[in-house]
Amino acid sequence: MSIESIIQKTVSHWMQASGRLNDVVISSRIRLARNLEGYPFPLELSESQALELINQVKEAVAKAPDGPFEYVSLSEISPLERHVLVEKHLVSPQYVENPMGRGVAINDDQSISIMVNEEDHLRIQCFLPGFNLEEAWDCAAKVDDLLEASLDIAFDEKIGFLTACPTNVGTGLRASAMVHLPALVMTNQVNRVLGSLPQLGLTVRGLFGEGSDAMGNLFQISNQVTLGKTEEDILANLSAVTSQIVDKEREARQSLSEGAKEQLEDRVWRAYGLLTNARLIPGQEALKLLSDVRLGADLGFISNLELEVFNELIVSTGPAHLQYFAGQEINSMARAGQRAILIRSRLINADREEQRC
Amino acid sequence: MYCEECKRKPATVHVTKIIDGKKHESHLCATCAQKDQMDVGVQPSFAIPNFLAALFNLNPEIAAPFVPDNADDTCKKCGVSFNKITQTGRLGCNQCYQEFSDRLEPLLRRIHGSGQHLGKVPQRRGGLIRQKHEISQLRVNLQQFVAREEFEQAAVIRDEIRKLEQGLEG
Ligand SMILES: [Zn+2]
Ligand SMILES: [Zn+2]
């Protein structure tokens, strides 16, 4: 495997439309922050220390029993390739700005990534489709055990795992559920429903854009507190609240499809018509229209679409992906053209394949 | 447009809140928005370092800038000053937690509402931690036996401690 094959593999495991409650919960993610003893945190790390640490991590990762990890050194790939990794959610956006002494280990189905020398020495991430926080946690905990077996992890009896930022100390755990809430946005309930989350120790942010302007109606709900609670409690709290949000979204979908079925169907099919006919689609518009079509597919208005096409397109129509596959840097107008071609062919394909079986 | 709160800086953050079904719009500068963020429903995105710097620098009661007396203190291990930590929002190394514990402990309580880890313990090194716990408990027992002049039991415990300590070294 290489950076090329990682990027060529456009469907990561989390993009599959499987898992529980996947009509609303797109994906579940666990991130663990860990640091090694004997090195300053990454901000204070010298280049030689960074490389030494990377080698230690590579050795530890090589012992993984469940198959190979590909290690990608960020300074050895192009800026465009780095941004593709960001769009695939394999590394964080802040991370790629300064690629020196940094790298990421990625497993075969791209459900696990281990960022080295980001804000912390290690950021273990497990990413699964649907509502599946427990399994994601099991996965991350296993990777954590594997690394800890050969690396000295900084840990304090009183305050737990030590992290560069005090907001992560303790469990070092950030658990997130990515939810698609088009009906709550349409019925103007989203601010009210999500507004109570901070009091419950949770944060919410739009995956693209913020608040009620969140593009694609995608929101990420995460725990805020990492110290003073067990991992199980943190997951249980996030799970309980996410389930309630799923119920609210489903209720809103139900009442919309009862009270305004024609308008809703019209909106879905207009979006489908645009996506399968337009020749220039800006990124924001693509997110909005894909959200409408996905809602139509979830409600059964459009019956023969593979659901994973949506997750896949949200990622693969990102500016870095489009330019990577175009083989060169292209401006936003050209990207809008490429995006339209990709969406059109992918939606029509997704349709045909369904009809064949 | 100027910030509605301080009326001095340009408003760069626009927040819509729905309170009792009514829409309230507010236009704030980044500084005031940050102060406001605690009761904003859907939060505007803000950089964690700023958030942290705000936590360090804002006295909750009077919301006035707060300069710690010994901000120039540096960590013995990594050399990073507490001043720098409040600016970057990042500690220099794991030792910083001990070096600046007097100032970090209240901060952790403010962020997390707790200062005691209850979660996962590393398996390998966690074993050492558990053994250390055991040793310190045995030392307490040892002193009690010595104080009561029960030297036979004290000797047994002393041997146990030695065994555990050898295990730690080996
Ligand atoms: Zn202001
Ligand atoms: Zn330090």
mmCIF file of C-alpha atoms in Angstrom, chain A residues 152-292:
data_model
loop_
_atom_site.group_PDB
_atom_site.id
_atom_site.type_symbol
_atom_site.label_atom_id
_atom_site.label_comp_id
_atom_site.label_asym_id
_atom_site.label_seq_id
_atom_site.Cartn_x
_atom_site.Cartn_y
_atom_site.Cartn_z
ATOM 1 C CA ASP A 152 5.976 4.340 27.734
ATOM 2 C CA ILE A 153 2.777 6.369 27.812
ATOM 3 C CA ALA A 154 2.671 9.479 30.014
ATOM 4 C CA PHE A 155 0.149 8.808 32.742
ATOM 5 C CA ASP A 156 -0.508 10.321 36.130
ATOM 6 C CA GLU A 157 -2.332 8.464 38.876
ATOM 7 C CA LYS A 158 -4.416 11.483 39.766
ATOM 8 C CA ILE A 159 -5.176 13.166 36.466
ATOM 9 C CA GLY A 160 -4.800 10.238 34.075
ATOM 10 C CA PHE A 161 -3.350 10.460 30.589
ATOM 11 C CA LEU A 162 -1.304 13.631 30.185
ATOM 12 C CA THR A 163 -2.027 15.701 27.092
ATOM 13 C CA ALA A 164 -0.599 18.875 25.609
ATOM 14 C CA CYS A 165 -3.877 20.685 26.114
ATOM 15 C CA PRO A 166 -5.544 20.491 29.552
ATOM 16 C CA THR A 167 -8.940 20.110 27.855
ATOM 17 C CA ASN A 168 -8.009 16.532 26.876
ATOM 18 C CA VAL A 169 -6.364 15.331 30.064
ATOM 19 C CA GLY A 170 -7.716 12.277 31.930
ATOM 20 C CA THR A 171 -9.169 9.801 29.493
ATOM 21 C CA GLY A 172 -7.857 11.705 26.468
ATOM 22 C CA LEU A 173 -11.101 10.561 24.906
ATOM 23 C CA ARG A 174 -13.119 12.491 22.368
ATOM 24 C CA ALA A 175 -16.135 10.514 21.207
ATOM 25 C CA SER A 176 -18.245 11.904 18.383
ATOM 26 C CA ALA A 177 -21.354 11.037 16.462
ATOM 27 C CA MET A 178 -21.912 12.635 13.068
ATOM 28 C CA VAL A 179 -25.629 13.173 12.530
ATOM 29 C CA HIS A 180 -27.675 14.271 9.521
ATOM 30 C CA LEU A 181 -30.526 16.513 10.692
ATOM 31 C CA PRO A 182 -32.291 17.928 7.625
ATOM 32 C CA ALA A 183 -35.807 17.773 9.070
ATOM 33 C CA LEU A 184 -34.839 19.515 12.317
ATOM 34 C CA VAL A 185 -33.195 22.262 10.250
ATOM 35 C CA MET A 186 -36.200 22.569 7.920
ATOM 36 C CA THR A 187 -38.620 22.847 10.824
ATOM 37 C CA ASN A 188 -36.392 25.370 12.632
ATOM 38 C CA GLN A 189 -35.953 23.130 15.620
ATOM 39 C CA VAL A 190 -32.272 22.437 15.321
ATOM 40 C CA ASN A 191 -31.055 25.300 17.526
ATOM 41 C CA ARG A 192 -33.500 24.399 20.228
ATOM 42 C CA VAL A 193 -32.656 20.697 20.138
ATOM 43 C CA LEU A 194 -28.892 21.161 19.958
ATOM 44 C CA GLY A 195 -28.891 24.221 22.211
ATOM 45 C CA SER A 196 -29.294 22.147 25.341
ATOM 46 C CA LEU A 197 -26.209 20.036 24.655
ATOM 47 C CA PRO A 198 -23.587 22.260 26.364
ATOM 48 C CA GLN A 199 -25.435 21.837 29.681
ATOM 49 C CA LEU A 200 -25.120 18.095 29.176
ATOM 50 C CA GLY A 201 -21.355 18.287 28.780
ATOM 51 C CA LEU A 202 -21.495 17.922 25.015
ATOM 52 C CA THR A 203 -20.380 20.178 22.194
ATOM 53 C CA VAL A 204 -21.829 20.398 18.744
ATOM 54 C CA ARG A 205 -20.446 21.837 15.601
ATOM 55 C CA GLY A 206 -21.486 21.892 12.000
ATOM 56 C CA LEU A 207 -19.322 19.617 9.928
ATOM 57 C CA PHE A 208 -19.247 22.292 7.255
ATOM 58 C CA GLY A 209 -20.183 25.762 8.490
ATOM 59 C CA GLU A 210 -21.757 26.497 11.832
ATOM 60 C CA GLY A 211 -25.083 26.601 13.611
ATOM 61 C CA SER A 212 -28.243 26.718 11.574
ATOM 62 C CA ASP A 213 -26.121 27.506 8.518
ATOM 63 C CA ALA A 214 -24.376 24.142 8.799
ATOM 64 C CA MET A 215 -23.986 22.980 5.234
ATOM 65 C CA GLY A 216 -25.233 19.559 4.325
ATOM 66 C CA ASN A 217 -27.161 19.547 7.641
ATOM 67 C CA LEU A 218 -24.353 17.506 9.140
ATOM 68 C CA PHE A 219 -23.476 18.031 12.793
ATOM 69 C CA GLN A 220 -20.859 16.489 14.968
ATOM 70 C CA ILE A 221 -21.756 15.908 18.606
ATOM 71 C CA SER A 222 -18.872 15.236 20.988
ATOM 72 C CA ASN A 223 -18.140 14.981 24.684
ATOM 73 C CA GLN A 224 -16.509 18.040 26.190
ATOM 74 C CA VAL A 225 -15.293 16.679 29.499
ATOM 75 C CA THR A 226 -12.457 14.136 29.544
ATOM 76 C CA LEU A 227 -11.525 14.038 33.247
ATOM 77 C CA GLY A 228 -13.459 12.702 36.218
ATOM 78 C CA LYS A 229 -15.612 10.259 34.272
ATOM 79 C CA THR A 230 -15.007 6.750 33.036
ATOM 80 C CA GLU A 231 -14.906 6.128 29.311
ATOM 81 C CA GLU A 232 -18.089 4.084 29.691
ATOM 82 C CA ASP A 233 -19.903 7.026 31.323
ATOM 83 C CA ILE A 234 -18.732 9.412 28.627
ATOM 84 C CA LEU A 235 -19.971 7.061 25.900
ATOM 85 C CA ALA A 236 -23.244 6.368 27.694
ATOM 86 C CA ASN A 237 -23.988 10.091 27.998
ATOM 87 C CA LEU A 238 -23.209 10.766 24.351
ATOM 88 C CA SER A 239 -25.193 7.701 23.272
ATOM 89 C CA ALA A 240 -28.250 8.632 25.289
ATOM 90 C CA VAL A 241 -28.330 12.173 23.951
ATOM 91 C CA THR A 242 -27.638 11.059 20.378
ATOM 92 C CA SER A 243 -30.526 8.580 20.567
ATOM 93 C CA GLN A 244 -32.828 11.369 21.678
ATOM 94 C CA ILE A 245 -31.688 13.536 18.790
ATOM 95 C CA VAL A 246 -32.326 10.647 16.408
ATOM 96 C CA ASP A 247 -35.875 10.358 17.789
ATOM 97 C CA LYS A 248 -36.455 14.104 17.359
ATOM 98 C CA GLU A 249 -35.149 14.039 13.801
ATOM 99 C CA ARG A 250 -37.327 11.035 12.947
ATOM 100 C CA GLU A 251 -40.384 12.742 14.458
ATOM 101 C CA ALA A 252 -39.694 15.841 12.394
ATOM 102 C CA ARG A 253 -39.290 13.729 9.243
ATOM 103 C CA GLN A 254 -42.542 11.958 10.035
ATOM 104 C CA SER A 255 -44.496 15.162 10.553
ATOM 105 C CA LEU A 256 -42.996 16.707 7.420
ATOM 106 C CA SER A 257 -43.880 13.711 5.297
ATOM 107 C CA GLU A 258 -47.396 13.743 6.715
ATOM 108 C CA GLY A 259 -48.069 17.454 6.708
ATOM 109 C CA ALA A 260 -46.102 18.592 3.672
ATOM 110 C CA LYS A 261 -45.460 15.487 1.644
ATOM 111 C CA GLU A 262 -45.804 17.123 -1.755
ATOM 112 C CA GLN A 263 -43.459 19.984 -0.976
ATOM 113 C CA LEU A 264 -40.953 17.584 0.521
ATOM 114 C CA GLU A 265 -41.081 15.208 -2.438
ATOM 115 C CA ASP A 266 -40.789 18.161 -4.771
ATOM 116 C CA ARG A 267 -37.723 19.373 -2.927
ATOM 117 C CA VAL A 268 -36.095 15.933 -3.024
ATOM 118 C CA TRP A 269 -36.743 15.389 -6.742
ATOM 119 C CA ARG A 270 -35.663 18.922 -7.649
ATOM 120 C CA ALA A 271 -32.396 18.243 -5.882
ATOM 121 C CA TYR A 272 -32.069 14.927 -7.681
ATOM 122 C CA GLY A 273 -32.844 16.612 -10.994
ATOM 123 C CA LEU A 274 -30.185 19.238 -10.406
ATOM 124 C CA LEU A 275 -27.551 16.777 -9.295
ATOM 125 C CA THR A 276 -28.118 14.514 -12.282
ATOM 126 C CA ASN A 277 -28.273 17.339 -14.835
ATOM 127 C CA ALA A 278 -26.303 20.376 -13.713
ATOM 128 C CA ARG A 279 -22.965 20.992 -15.377
ATOM 129 C CA LEU A 280 -21.459 23.225 -12.694
ATOM 130 C CA ILE A 281 -22.034 22.496 -9.026
ATOM 131 C CA PRO A 282 -20.305 24.598 -6.346
ATOM 132 C CA GLY A 283 -19.287 22.722 -3.205
ATOM 133 C CA GLN A 284 -21.854 24.317 -0.903
ATOM 134 C CA GLU A 285 -24.681 23.603 -3.298
ATOM 135 C CA ALA A 286 -23.554 19.998 -3.659
ATOM 136 C CA LEU A 287 -23.724 19.495 0.110
ATOM 137 C CA LYS A 288 -27.192 21.019 0.268
ATOM 138 C CA LEU A 289 -28.583 18.993 -2.642
ATOM 139 C CA LEU A 290 -26.978 15.738 -1.498
ATOM 140 C CA SER A 291 -28.600 16.298 1.897
ATOM 141 C CA ASP A 292 -32.027 16.671 0.235
#
